[in-house]
Amino acid sequence: MRIDAIVLREIRMPLVEPFVTSFGKTTDRRVLLTEIQAEGLVGWGECVAGEHPYFSAESIDTAWVVLLQELGPMLASSAVEHGGDCPKVFKKVRGNPMAKAALENAIWDLEAQIEKAPLYELLGGTQKRIACGVSIGMQPTMEQQLRKVEREVNAGYQRIKLKCQPGWDVEMLEAVRKRWPKIMLSVDANSAYRMRDFDHLIDFDRFDLLMIEQPLWADDFYYHSMLQKRLETAICLDESIRNRRDALAAIDMESCRIINIKNGRVGGFSEAIAVHNAAMERGTPVWCGGMLETGIGRAHNIALSSLPGFTLPGDVSASRRYWAEDIIEPEVEVSNKGEIAVPTTAGRGFEVKTELVEKLTVRREEIRALQTVA
Ligand code: OSB
Ligand code: MG
């Protein structure tokens, strides 16, 4: 495909309610969007890096610089035909997976339009409906926590994930389990625990959790495997899994029994598919994680979740849980059975509201492809 231009934008979107994890509180999202113009079409991508380098080393600002100075020019002067060609183009740049994914996924998005194929099909998806869960941030009081859980259980979500940390865990889980003894429940610590907490974590076994997500260090396999040996509950790794090799290492050393796949964290759809395939080869279930995405990243997560190994409910939920108005049309909706229908029309299946995006844009930069004169 012939790329004419790559546009980087920063938009600002306030969350409908603050999201609190063990690494911090998010109220207003600053989102980096990529827009690739080629063949008279526009492919969209979303960089899921946060406002601060807390979840991982990237932030929206580091991604902006890397995209503008390195990845954007590389892609603009390349001859990519497929989203899957991007990792080769970006090979010299170490790390920065979220910046890479923002471009690679926009190319897949474009490719689906050029091929007039649904994005999910291009990725190898097979599921027409995906199972949805929610991730609930830590609340100021137990009463508010229970109200939040109640709202999402009533909405029909299939799995409730609760953010936790030392001081907001067993008591909170006791209260939730007392009220809902049977719901599919998990916790996500975002690396809040240490070795001194092992006995405390083993006590979580009594809550019949589907999994404990990323209890220990973001870069660790070894201590997670020590912990998994002593836990009945499955550990799920999020932050620790950067690529297919990590997935295989983590599975083979029994650091986890479940893997959370986020295409931003692993560098784009290509590596996300590779992680998925590795997990499937080993019989390890996966699910699609979320990063408080706008509709663009959400549409991409829905397409990814349609791959056959995504057998557990993902953190891919309705637009309205995050935004007063999403930037896509239709907005993402979840049925009362906790499912999202995967769009079967060509491309990503959700139109980008370009006027709204324009209105929300606070920063814009354009990388023009060098035209070779015939
Ligand atoms: O660890 O899964 C996480 C949000 C931001 C950063 C990290 C995580 C999350 C979530 C929210 O849990 C998932 C979502 O609803 O998008
Ligand atoms: Mg997580």
Coordinates of C-alpha atoms in Angstrom, one line a residue, residues 136 144-156 160 179-180:
I136 CA -13.6 -2.3 38.8
Q144 CA -19.4 2.2 47.1
Q145 CA -17.4 -0.9 46.2
L146 CA -20.5 -3.1 46.7
R147 CA -22.7 -0.7 44.7
K148 CA -20.2 -0.9 41.8
V149 CA -20.2 -4.7 41.8
E150 CA -24.0 -4.8 42.0
R151 CA -24.3 -2.5 39.0
E152 CA -22.0 -4.6 36.8
V153 CA -23.5 -8.0 38.0
N154 CA -27.0 -6.6 37.1
A155 CA -25.7 -5.4 33.7
G156 CA -24.9 -9.0 33.0
I160 CA -16.0 -9.2 37.8
R179 CA -23.1 -11.0 49.0
W180 CA -22.3 -12.9 45.7

